[in-house]
Amino acid sequence: MDDNNRKNIQEEIGERLDSNEENINNLVKKNAAIEKQLGKILEIKIPDYSEAIETLTREVRESRENDQSSQLLASLRAINNKLDKVPKSAIKQLRILLFPEVNPGQYYKIVFGRLIAWAFCFMVATYIFISSSKAIEIYRYNKDVSQSVHYGRAWLYLQQHAKKKVLSAMDQAYEKTADK
């Protein structure tokens, strides 16, 4: 029996180790996938404004050399228009907003309208769960009590209707099973 128990325990340990290895392999795969996604996120392309800056400085130098205010004003407007046409870089942000930036009244109506209902459902579900677990405990306790009462009645019936040989066997069984 001890060898069988040892084999069973060894098999169980082997199964657990196999399942742990599978879990570790799954975690490694998921980690690699997440690292790939992070690598993609971190690659942000910054636009090159060096040409625009060079043209800006060149036109400013030319305007200083000519020293004409009307020409300078026209060139500054041209530079401003060119800079407005240059595509703006997108800034990625990760923000957690507790409250909305736009239309907070509708947000509160939706969230709290559903929040109260969900909280009530959660409380009812918790009450049902606790009540059902208590009911199951009481049912098992009553079943055990009724079974022990039945055994007691059977024992008394045997004592009343048994012969001396059976009574001595009952006394020996009672002494052997008594709490020590």
Short mmCIF file of N, CA and C in Angstrom, two decimals:
data_model
loop_
_atom_site.label_atom_id
_atom_site.label_comp_id
_atom_site.label_asym_id
_atom_site.label_seq_id
_atom_site.Cartn_x
_atom_site.Cartn_y
_atom_site.Cartn_z
N MET A 1 0.82 -1.18 0.00
CA MET A 1 0.00 0.00 0.00
C MET A 1 0.87 1.26 0.00
N ASP A 2 1.99 1.21 0.73
CA ASP A 2 2.88 2.36 0.79
C ASP A 2 3.51 2.63 -0.58
N ASP A 3 3.88 1.53 -1.29
CA ASP A 3 4.46 1.71 -2.63
C ASP A 3 3.45 2.33 -3.58
N ASN A 4 2.20 1.90 -3.48
CA ASN A 4 1.16 2.48 -4.35
C ASN A 4 0.96 3.95 -4.04
N ASN A 5 0.96 4.28 -2.75
CA ASN A 5 0.81 5.70 -2.36
C ASN A 5 1.99 6.51 -2.89
N ARG A 6 3.19 5.95 -2.76
CA ARG A 6 4.36 6.67 -3.26
C ARG A 6 4.28 6.88 -4.77
N LYS A 7 3.87 5.81 -5.48
CA LYS A 7 3.75 5.93 -6.93
C LYS A 7 2.70 6.98 -7.29
N ASN A 8 1.58 6.94 -6.58
CA ASN A 8 0.52 7.92 -6.85
C ASN A 8 1.01 9.34 -6.58
N ILE A 9 1.73 9.50 -5.48
CA ILE A 9 2.26 10.82 -5.14
C ILE A 9 3.28 11.27 -6.19
N GLN A 10 4.15 10.33 -6.62
CA GLN A 10 5.14 10.67 -7.63
C GLN A 10 4.47 11.03 -8.95
N GLU A 11 3.41 10.30 -9.33
CA GLU A 11 2.70 10.60 -10.55
C GLU A 11 2.02 11.97 -10.46
N GLU A 12 1.45 12.24 -9.28
CA GLU A 12 0.80 13.53 -9.09
C GLU A 12 1.80 14.66 -9.16
N ILE A 13 2.97 14.46 -8.54
CA ILE A 13 4.02 15.49 -8.59
C ILE A 13 4.48 15.68 -10.03
N GLY A 14 4.63 14.57 -10.76
CA GLY A 14 5.04 14.66 -12.16
C GLY A 14 4.02 15.43 -13.00
N GLU A 15 2.72 15.17 -12.76
CA GLU A 15 1.67 15.88 -13.49
C GLU A 15 1.71 17.37 -13.16
N ARG A 16 1.91 17.67 -11.88
CA ARG A 16 1.96 19.08 -11.49
C ARG A 16 3.16 19.78 -12.13
N LEU A 17 4.31 19.09 -12.15
CA LEU A 17 5.49 19.68 -12.77
C LEU A 17 5.25 19.92 -14.26
N ASP A 18 4.60 18.94 -14.93
CA ASP A 18 4.29 19.11 -16.35
C ASP A 18 3.37 20.32 -16.56
N SER A 19 2.34 20.43 -15.72
CA SER A 19 1.42 21.56 -15.89
C SER A 19 2.13 22.87 -15.58
N ASN A 20 3.05 22.85 -14.60
CA ASN A 20 3.82 24.07 -14.29
C ASN A 20 4.73 24.45 -15.46
N GLU A 21 5.33 23.45 -16.10
CA GLU A 21 6.19 23.72 -17.25
C GLU A 21 5.38 24.33 -18.40
N GLU A 22 4.15 23.79 -18.61
CA GLU A 22 3.30 24.34 -19.66
C GLU A 22 2.94 25.79 -19.35
N ASN A 23 2.62 26.06 -18.07
CA ASN A 23 2.28 27.43 -17.67
C ASN A 23 3.47 28.35 -17.89
N ILE A 24 4.66 27.89 -17.54
CA ILE A 24 5.87 28.72 -17.72
C ILE A 24 6.10 28.98 -19.20
N ASN A 25 5.95 27.96 -20.04
CA ASN A 25 6.13 28.15 -21.48
C ASN A 25 5.12 29.15 -22.03
N ASN A 26 3.86 29.06 -21.58
CA ASN A 26 2.84 30.01 -22.02
C ASN A 26 3.20 31.42 -21.60
N LEU A 27 3.69 31.58 -20.36
CA LEU A 27 4.07 32.90 -19.88
C LEU A 27 5.25 33.47 -20.67
N VAL A 28 6.20 32.61 -21.03
CA VAL A 28 7.34 33.06 -21.82
C VAL A 28 6.87 33.53 -23.20
N LYS A 29 5.94 32.79 -23.82
CA LYS A 29 5.41 33.19 -25.12
C LYS A 29 4.68 34.52 -25.03
N LYS A 30 3.85 34.67 -24.00
CA LYS A 30 3.11 35.92 -23.84
C LYS A 30 4.07 37.08 -23.58
N ASN A 31 5.11 36.83 -22.81
CA ASN A 31 6.10 37.88 -22.52
C ASN A 31 6.80 38.31 -23.81
N ALA A 32 7.15 37.35 -24.66
CA ALA A 32 7.80 37.69 -25.92
C ALA A 32 6.87 38.51 -26.81
N ALA A 33 5.59 38.16 -26.83
CA ALA A 33 4.63 38.92 -27.63
C ALA A 33 4.49 40.34 -27.11
N ILE A 34 4.46 40.48 -25.80
CA ILE A 34 4.33 41.82 -25.21
C ILE A 34 5.58 42.64 -25.50
N GLU A 35 6.77 42.01 -25.44
CA GLU A 35 8.00 42.73 -25.74
C GLU A 35 8.03 43.20 -27.19
N LYS A 36 7.50 42.39 -28.10
CA LYS A 36 7.42 42.81 -29.50
C LYS A 36 6.51 44.02 -29.64
N GLN A 37 5.37 43.98 -28.94
CA GLN A 37 4.44 45.11 -29.01
C GLN A 37 5.07 46.36 -28.42
N LEU A 38 5.82 46.22 -27.32
CA LEU A 38 6.49 47.37 -26.72
C LEU A 38 7.54 47.93 -27.68
N GLY A 39 8.23 47.05 -28.38
CA GLY A 39 9.22 47.50 -29.35
C GLY A 39 8.58 48.34 -30.45
N LYS A 40 7.38 47.96 -30.86
CA LYS A 40 6.69 48.72 -31.88
C LYS A 40 6.23 50.07 -31.34
N ILE A 41 5.81 50.09 -30.11
CA ILE A 41 5.32 51.34 -29.51
C ILE A 41 6.44 52.34 -29.33
N LEU A 42 7.61 51.87 -28.93
CA LEU A 42 8.71 52.76 -28.62
C LEU A 42 9.35 53.39 -29.85
N GLU A 43 9.07 52.87 -31.04
CA GLU A 43 9.64 53.41 -32.26
C GLU A 43 8.78 54.58 -32.74
N ILE A 44 9.11 55.77 -32.26
CA ILE A 44 8.38 56.97 -32.65
C ILE A 44 9.26 57.75 -33.61
N LYS A 45 8.72 58.05 -34.77
CA LYS A 45 9.47 58.79 -35.78
C LYS A 45 9.30 60.28 -35.54
N ILE A 46 10.40 60.96 -35.38
CA ILE A 46 10.38 62.41 -35.17
C ILE A 46 10.65 63.07 -36.52
N PRO A 47 9.78 63.97 -36.94
CA PRO A 47 9.98 64.59 -38.26
C PRO A 47 11.21 65.48 -38.26
N ASP A 48 11.81 65.58 -39.45
CA ASP A 48 13.04 66.36 -39.62
C ASP A 48 12.67 67.76 -40.13
N TYR A 49 12.93 68.76 -39.30
CA TYR A 49 12.64 70.15 -39.65
C TYR A 49 13.90 70.91 -40.07
N SER A 50 14.97 70.21 -40.31
CA SER A 50 16.23 70.89 -40.62
C SER A 50 16.13 71.70 -41.92
N GLU A 51 15.44 71.19 -42.94
CA GLU A 51 15.30 71.94 -44.19
C GLU A 51 14.49 73.21 -43.99
N ALA A 52 13.42 73.10 -43.23
CA ALA A 52 12.58 74.29 -42.98
C ALA A 52 13.38 75.34 -42.19
N ILE A 53 14.15 74.89 -41.24
CA ILE A 53 14.95 75.82 -40.43
C ILE A 53 16.03 76.47 -41.30
N GLU A 54 16.64 75.68 -42.19
CA GLU A 54 17.66 76.25 -43.07
C GLU A 54 17.06 77.30 -44.00
N THR A 55 15.90 77.02 -44.57
CA THR A 55 15.27 78.01 -45.45
C THR A 55 14.88 79.25 -44.66
N LEU A 56 14.43 79.04 -43.43
CA LEU A 56 14.08 80.17 -42.58
C LEU A 56 15.30 81.05 -42.31
N THR A 57 16.40 80.43 -41.94
CA THR A 57 17.62 81.22 -41.66
C THR A 57 18.15 81.89 -42.93
N ARG A 58 18.06 81.20 -44.06
CA ARG A 58 18.53 81.77 -45.32
C ARG A 58 17.71 83.02 -45.69
N GLU A 59 16.39 82.91 -45.56
CA GLU A 59 15.53 84.04 -45.91
C GLU A 59 15.72 85.20 -44.93
N VAL A 60 15.96 84.88 -43.66
CA VAL A 60 16.22 85.94 -42.68
C VAL A 60 17.53 86.65 -43.03
N ARG A 61 18.57 85.91 -43.43
CA ARG A 61 19.84 86.53 -43.82
C ARG A 61 19.66 87.43 -45.04
N GLU A 62 18.91 86.92 -46.02
CA GLU A 62 18.67 87.71 -47.22
C GLU A 62 17.91 88.99 -46.90
N SER A 63 16.96 88.87 -46.00
CA SER A 63 16.18 90.06 -45.65
C SER A 63 17.03 91.07 -44.90
N ARG A 64 17.97 90.59 -44.10
CA ARG A 64 18.87 91.51 -43.39
C ARG A 64 19.79 92.23 -44.39
N GLU A 65 20.23 91.49 -45.40
CA GLU A 65 21.13 92.09 -46.39
C GLU A 65 20.40 93.16 -47.19
N ASN A 66 19.15 92.88 -47.56
CA ASN A 66 18.41 93.85 -48.38
C ASN A 66 17.90 95.01 -47.52
N ASP A 67 17.62 94.71 -46.26
CA ASP A 67 17.20 95.72 -45.28
C ASP A 67 15.98 96.49 -45.75
N GLN A 68 15.06 95.79 -46.30
CA GLN A 68 13.81 96.42 -46.70
C GLN A 68 12.70 95.79 -45.87
N SER A 69 11.94 96.59 -45.21
CA SER A 69 10.93 96.09 -44.28
C SER A 69 9.78 95.40 -44.99
N SER A 70 9.39 95.90 -46.12
CA SER A 70 8.27 95.26 -46.83
C SER A 70 8.66 93.88 -47.35
N GLN A 71 9.88 93.79 -47.83
CA GLN A 71 10.37 92.51 -48.30
C GLN A 71 10.50 91.54 -47.13
N LEU A 72 10.94 92.02 -46.01
CA LEU A 72 11.08 91.21 -44.81
C LEU A 72 9.73 90.69 -44.36
N LEU A 73 8.73 91.54 -44.36
CA LEU A 73 7.39 91.16 -43.96
C LEU A 73 6.82 90.10 -44.90
N ALA A 74 7.03 90.25 -46.16
CA ALA A 74 6.55 89.27 -47.14
C ALA A 74 7.26 87.93 -46.96
N SER A 75 8.57 87.98 -46.73
CA SER A 75 9.31 86.72 -46.55
C SER A 75 8.89 86.03 -45.26
N LEU A 76 8.64 86.80 -44.19
CA LEU A 76 8.18 86.18 -42.94
C LEU A 76 6.81 85.53 -43.12
N ARG A 77 5.96 86.16 -43.87
CA ARG A 77 4.65 85.56 -44.15
C ARG A 77 4.81 84.28 -44.97
N ALA A 78 5.71 84.29 -45.93
CA ALA A 78 5.96 83.10 -46.75
C ALA A 78 6.51 81.96 -45.89
N ILE A 79 7.42 82.33 -44.99
CA ILE A 79 8.00 81.32 -44.09
C ILE A 79 6.91 80.75 -43.17
N ASN A 80 6.07 81.63 -42.67
CA ASN A 80 4.99 81.19 -41.79
C ASN A 80 4.05 80.25 -42.53
N ASN A 81 3.72 80.56 -43.77
CA ASN A 81 2.85 79.68 -44.58
C ASN A 81 3.52 78.33 -44.83
N LYS A 82 4.83 78.36 -45.12
CA LYS A 82 5.55 77.10 -45.34
C LYS A 82 5.55 76.24 -44.08
N LEU A 83 5.77 76.90 -42.95
CA LEU A 83 5.78 76.14 -41.68
C LEU A 83 4.40 75.59 -41.33
N ASP A 84 3.34 76.31 -41.71
CA ASP A 84 1.99 75.82 -41.46
C ASP A 84 1.68 74.59 -42.31
N LYS A 85 2.28 74.53 -43.51
CA LYS A 85 2.04 73.39 -44.39
C LYS A 85 2.82 72.14 -43.99
N VAL A 86 3.87 72.29 -43.19
CA VAL A 86 4.68 71.15 -42.76
C VAL A 86 3.82 70.29 -41.81
N PRO A 87 3.83 68.95 -42.01
CA PRO A 87 3.00 68.10 -41.15
C PRO A 87 3.48 68.14 -39.69
N LYS A 88 2.54 68.17 -38.82
CA LYS A 88 2.84 68.20 -37.39
C LYS A 88 3.08 66.77 -36.90
N SER A 89 3.97 66.62 -35.93
CA SER A 89 4.24 65.28 -35.39
C SER A 89 3.14 64.91 -34.40
N ALA A 90 2.76 63.65 -34.44
CA ALA A 90 1.74 63.14 -33.52
C ALA A 90 2.40 62.77 -32.21
N ILE A 91 1.79 63.18 -31.14
CA ILE A 91 2.32 62.88 -29.81
C ILE A 91 1.45 61.79 -29.19
N LYS A 92 2.08 60.66 -28.89
CA LYS A 92 1.34 59.57 -28.25
C LYS A 92 1.36 59.79 -26.75
N GLN A 93 0.18 59.68 -26.15
CA GLN A 93 0.07 59.88 -24.72
C GLN A 93 -0.71 58.72 -24.12
N LEU A 94 -0.29 58.32 -22.95
CA LEU A 94 -1.02 57.31 -22.19
C LEU A 94 -1.56 58.03 -20.96
N ARG A 95 -2.88 58.22 -20.95
CA ARG A 95 -3.49 58.94 -19.84
C ARG A 95 -4.62 58.12 -19.26
N ILE A 96 -4.77 58.22 -17.97
CA ILE A 96 -5.90 57.59 -17.29
C ILE A 96 -6.78 58.72 -16.79
N LEU A 97 -7.97 58.80 -17.35
CA LEU A 97 -8.87 59.88 -16.98
C LEU A 97 -9.93 59.35 -16.02
N LEU A 98 -10.00 59.95 -14.86
CA LEU A 98 -11.05 59.59 -13.92
C LEU A 98 -12.34 60.31 -14.27
N PHE A 99 -12.21 61.48 -14.84
CA PHE A 99 -13.37 62.26 -15.23
C PHE A 99 -13.18 62.70 -16.67
N PRO A 100 -14.24 62.75 -17.43
CA PRO A 100 -14.11 63.09 -18.86
C PRO A 100 -13.79 64.56 -19.07
N GLU A 101 -13.15 64.84 -20.18
CA GLU A 101 -12.83 66.22 -20.52
C GLU A 101 -14.04 66.93 -21.12
N VAL A 102 -14.87 66.15 -21.81
CA VAL A 102 -16.01 66.71 -22.52
C VAL A 102 -17.29 66.05 -22.01
N ASN A 103 -18.33 66.81 -21.81
CA ASN A 103 -19.66 66.32 -21.48
C ASN A 103 -19.70 65.50 -20.19
N PRO A 104 -19.30 66.05 -19.06
CA PRO A 104 -19.28 65.27 -17.82
C PRO A 104 -20.66 64.90 -17.29
N GLY A 105 -21.68 65.70 -17.59
CA GLY A 105 -23.04 65.39 -17.10
C GLY A 105 -23.53 64.06 -17.64
N GLN A 106 -23.33 63.83 -18.93
CA GLN A 106 -23.76 62.57 -19.53
C GLN A 106 -22.94 61.41 -18.98
N TYR A 107 -21.67 61.64 -18.74
CA TYR A 107 -20.80 60.60 -18.16
C TYR A 107 -21.33 60.16 -16.80
N TYR A 108 -21.63 61.12 -15.93
CA TYR A 108 -22.12 60.77 -14.60
C TYR A 108 -23.46 60.05 -14.67
N LYS A 109 -24.32 60.48 -15.59
CA LYS A 109 -25.63 59.84 -15.71
C LYS A 109 -25.48 58.38 -16.12
N ILE A 110 -24.61 58.12 -17.06
CA ILE A 110 -24.41 56.75 -17.53
C ILE A 110 -23.72 55.90 -16.47
N VAL A 111 -22.60 56.41 -15.93
CA VAL A 111 -21.81 55.62 -15.00
C VAL A 111 -22.57 55.35 -13.71
N PHE A 112 -23.08 56.40 -13.08
CA PHE A 112 -23.72 56.19 -11.80
C PHE A 112 -25.09 55.56 -11.94
N GLY A 113 -25.75 55.75 -13.07
CA GLY A 113 -27.01 55.05 -13.31
C GLY A 113 -26.80 53.55 -13.38
N ARG A 114 -25.71 53.14 -13.96
CA ARG A 114 -25.40 51.71 -14.05
C ARG A 114 -24.66 51.23 -12.82
N LEU A 115 -23.88 52.09 -12.20
CA LEU A 115 -23.09 51.70 -11.04
C LEU A 115 -23.98 51.27 -9.89
N ILE A 116 -25.02 52.01 -9.63
CA ILE A 116 -25.92 51.67 -8.52
C ILE A 116 -26.62 50.34 -8.82
N ALA A 117 -27.06 50.14 -10.04
CA ALA A 117 -27.72 48.88 -10.40
C ALA A 117 -26.77 47.70 -10.26
N TRP A 118 -25.54 47.86 -10.73
CA TRP A 118 -24.56 46.77 -10.62
C TRP A 118 -24.19 46.50 -9.17
N ALA A 119 -24.08 47.53 -8.36
CA ALA A 119 -23.77 47.34 -6.94
C ALA A 119 -24.90 46.57 -6.26
N PHE A 120 -26.15 46.91 -6.59
CA PHE A 120 -27.28 46.19 -6.02
C PHE A 120 -27.25 44.72 -6.46
N CYS A 121 -26.98 44.47 -7.74
CA CYS A 121 -26.90 43.08 -8.23
C CYS A 121 -25.78 42.32 -7.52
N PHE A 122 -24.65 42.97 -7.31
CA PHE A 122 -23.54 42.33 -6.61
C PHE A 122 -23.92 41.99 -5.18
N MET A 123 -24.61 42.90 -4.50
CA MET A 123 -25.03 42.62 -3.12
C MET A 123 -26.03 41.47 -3.07
N VAL A 124 -26.97 41.42 -3.99
CA VAL A 124 -27.95 40.32 -4.03
C VAL A 124 -27.24 39.00 -4.31
N ALA A 125 -26.32 39.00 -5.25
CA ALA A 125 -25.59 37.76 -5.56
C ALA A 125 -24.77 37.29 -4.36
N THR A 126 -24.15 38.22 -3.64
CA THR A 126 -23.38 37.87 -2.45
C THR A 126 -24.29 37.28 -1.38
N TYR A 127 -25.46 37.90 -1.18
CA TYR A 127 -26.41 37.40 -0.19
C TYR A 127 -26.87 35.99 -0.55
N ILE A 128 -27.19 35.77 -1.82
CA ILE A 128 -27.63 34.44 -2.26
C ILE A 128 -26.52 33.42 -2.06
N PHE A 129 -25.30 33.78 -2.38
CA PHE A 129 -24.17 32.86 -2.22
C PHE A 129 -23.97 32.48 -0.75
N ILE A 130 -23.97 33.47 0.12
CA ILE A 130 -23.76 33.20 1.55
C ILE A 130 -24.92 32.38 2.11
N SER A 131 -26.15 32.73 1.73
CA SER A 131 -27.31 31.98 2.21
C SER A 131 -27.29 30.53 1.74
N SER A 132 -26.93 30.32 0.49
CA SER A 132 -26.90 28.95 -0.03
C SER A 132 -25.80 28.13 0.63
N SER A 133 -24.65 28.74 0.92
CA SER A 133 -23.59 27.98 1.59
C SER A 133 -24.01 27.61 3.00
N LYS A 134 -24.68 28.51 3.70
CA LYS A 134 -25.19 28.20 5.05
C LYS A 134 -26.25 27.11 4.97
N ALA A 135 -27.12 27.17 3.98
CA ALA A 135 -28.16 26.15 3.83
C ALA A 135 -27.55 24.77 3.58
N ILE A 136 -26.50 24.72 2.78
CA ILE A 136 -25.83 23.45 2.52
C ILE A 136 -25.20 22.91 3.79
N GLU A 137 -24.57 23.78 4.58
CA GLU A 137 -23.98 23.34 5.86
C GLU A 137 -25.05 22.79 6.80
N ILE A 138 -26.17 23.48 6.90
CA ILE A 138 -27.25 23.03 7.79
C ILE A 138 -27.80 21.70 7.30
N TYR A 139 -27.97 21.54 5.99
CA TYR A 139 -28.48 20.28 5.45
C TYR A 139 -27.54 19.13 5.79
N ARG A 140 -26.24 19.33 5.60
CA ARG A 140 -25.27 18.27 5.93
C ARG A 140 -25.28 17.95 7.42
N TYR A 141 -25.37 18.96 8.26
CA TYR A 141 -25.40 18.75 9.71
C TYR A 141 -26.65 17.96 10.10
N ASN A 142 -27.80 18.33 9.56
CA ASN A 142 -29.05 17.60 9.87
C ASN A 142 -28.98 16.16 9.38
N LYS A 143 -28.36 15.94 8.24
CA LYS A 143 -28.22 14.59 7.72
C LYS A 143 -27.35 13.75 8.65
N ASP A 144 -26.22 14.34 9.12
CA ASP A 144 -25.34 13.62 10.04
C ASP A 144 -26.04 13.33 11.36
N VAL A 145 -26.79 14.29 11.88
CA VAL A 145 -27.50 14.10 13.15
C VAL A 145 -28.56 13.02 13.01
N SER A 146 -29.32 13.05 11.92
CA SER A 146 -30.37 12.03 11.74
C SER A 146 -29.76 10.65 11.59
N GLN A 147 -28.60 10.56 10.95
CA GLN A 147 -27.94 9.27 10.80
C GLN A 147 -27.43 8.77 12.15
N SER A 148 -26.85 9.65 12.96
CA SER A 148 -26.37 9.22 14.28
C SER A 148 -27.53 8.84 15.19
N VAL A 149 -28.65 9.52 15.09
CA VAL A 149 -29.84 9.15 15.88
C VAL A 149 -30.33 7.78 15.44
N HIS A 150 -30.31 7.53 14.15
CA HIS A 150 -30.73 6.23 13.62
C HIS A 150 -29.82 5.11 14.14
N TYR A 151 -28.50 5.36 14.14
CA TYR A 151 -27.56 4.37 14.68
C TYR A 151 -27.83 4.12 16.17
N GLY A 152 -28.11 5.19 16.91
CA GLY A 152 -28.41 5.04 18.34
C GLY A 152 -29.64 4.20 18.57
N ARG A 153 -30.69 4.42 17.79
CA ARG A 153 -31.93 3.63 17.92
C ARG A 153 -31.65 2.16 17.58
N ALA A 154 -30.85 1.94 16.53
CA ALA A 154 -30.53 0.55 16.15
C ALA A 154 -29.75 -0.13 17.27
N TRP A 155 -28.86 0.59 17.89
CA TRP A 155 -28.06 0.04 18.98
C TRP A 155 -28.96 -0.34 20.16
N LEU A 156 -29.86 0.55 20.53
CA LEU A 156 -30.79 0.28 21.63
C LEU A 156 -31.72 -0.89 21.31
N TYR A 157 -32.15 -0.97 20.06
CA TYR A 157 -33.02 -2.09 19.66
C TYR A 157 -32.28 -3.41 19.81
N LEU A 158 -31.01 -3.44 19.38
CA LEU A 158 -30.22 -4.67 19.51
C LEU A 158 -30.01 -5.02 20.97
N GLN A 159 -29.76 -4.04 21.83
CA GLN A 159 -29.55 -4.30 23.25
C GLN A 159 -30.80 -4.90 23.89
N GLN A 160 -31.96 -4.45 23.49
CA GLN A 160 -33.20 -4.93 24.08
C GLN A 160 -33.57 -6.33 23.60
N HIS A 161 -33.26 -6.68 22.38
CA HIS A 161 -33.72 -7.95 21.81
C HIS A 161 -32.62 -8.97 21.56
N ALA A 162 -31.41 -8.71 21.98
CA ALA A 162 -30.30 -9.62 21.69
C ALA A 162 -30.09 -10.59 22.84
N LYS A 163 -29.36 -11.65 22.51
CA LYS A 163 -29.00 -12.66 23.50
C LYS A 163 -27.67 -12.26 24.14
N LYS A 164 -27.25 -13.04 25.15
CA LYS A 164 -26.06 -12.71 25.92
C LYS A 164 -24.81 -12.67 25.05
N LYS A 165 -24.70 -13.58 24.10
CA LYS A 165 -23.53 -13.62 23.25
C LYS A 165 -23.42 -12.34 22.41
N VAL A 166 -24.54 -11.91 21.86
CA VAL A 166 -24.56 -10.69 21.05
C VAL A 166 -24.30 -9.47 21.93
N LEU A 167 -24.85 -9.48 23.17
CA LEU A 167 -24.65 -8.36 24.10
C LEU A 167 -23.18 -8.22 24.49
N SER A 168 -22.51 -9.38 24.72
CA SER A 168 -21.08 -9.31 25.07
C SER A 168 -20.27 -8.79 23.87
N ALA A 169 -20.64 -9.19 22.65
CA ALA A 169 -19.96 -8.69 21.45
C ALA A 169 -20.21 -7.19 21.28
N MET A 170 -21.41 -6.74 21.60
CA MET A 170 -21.72 -5.33 21.52
C MET A 170 -20.93 -4.53 22.55
N ASP A 171 -20.80 -5.07 23.77
CA ASP A 171 -20.02 -4.39 24.80
C ASP A 171 -18.55 -4.28 24.40
N GLN A 172 -18.01 -5.36 23.83
CA GLN A 172 -16.61 -5.34 23.37
C GLN A 172 -16.43 -4.30 22.25
N ALA A 173 -17.36 -4.25 21.31
CA ALA A 173 -17.29 -3.28 20.22
C ALA A 173 -17.39 -1.86 20.75
N TYR A 174 -18.24 -1.66 21.76
CA TYR A 174 -18.41 -0.34 22.35
C TYR A 174 -17.13 0.11 23.05
N GLU A 175 -16.48 -0.81 23.77
CA GLU A 175 -15.25 -0.47 24.48
C GLU A 175 -14.10 -0.19 23.49
N LYS A 176 -14.06 -0.93 22.40
CA LYS A 176 -13.00 -0.72 21.41
C LYS A 176 -13.14 0.62 20.68
N THR A 177 -14.37 1.04 20.47
CA THR A 177 -14.58 2.29 19.73
C THR A 177 -14.75 3.51 20.61
N ALA A 178 -14.64 3.32 21.91
CA ALA A 178 -14.79 4.47 22.83
C ALA A 178 -13.62 5.44 22.65
N ASP A 179 -13.89 6.72 22.87
CA ASP A 179 -12.84 7.75 22.78
C ASP A 179 -11.85 7.58 23.88
N LYS A 180 -10.58 7.54 23.55
CA LYS A 180 -9.53 7.35 24.57
C LYS A 180 -8.69 8.57 24.69
#
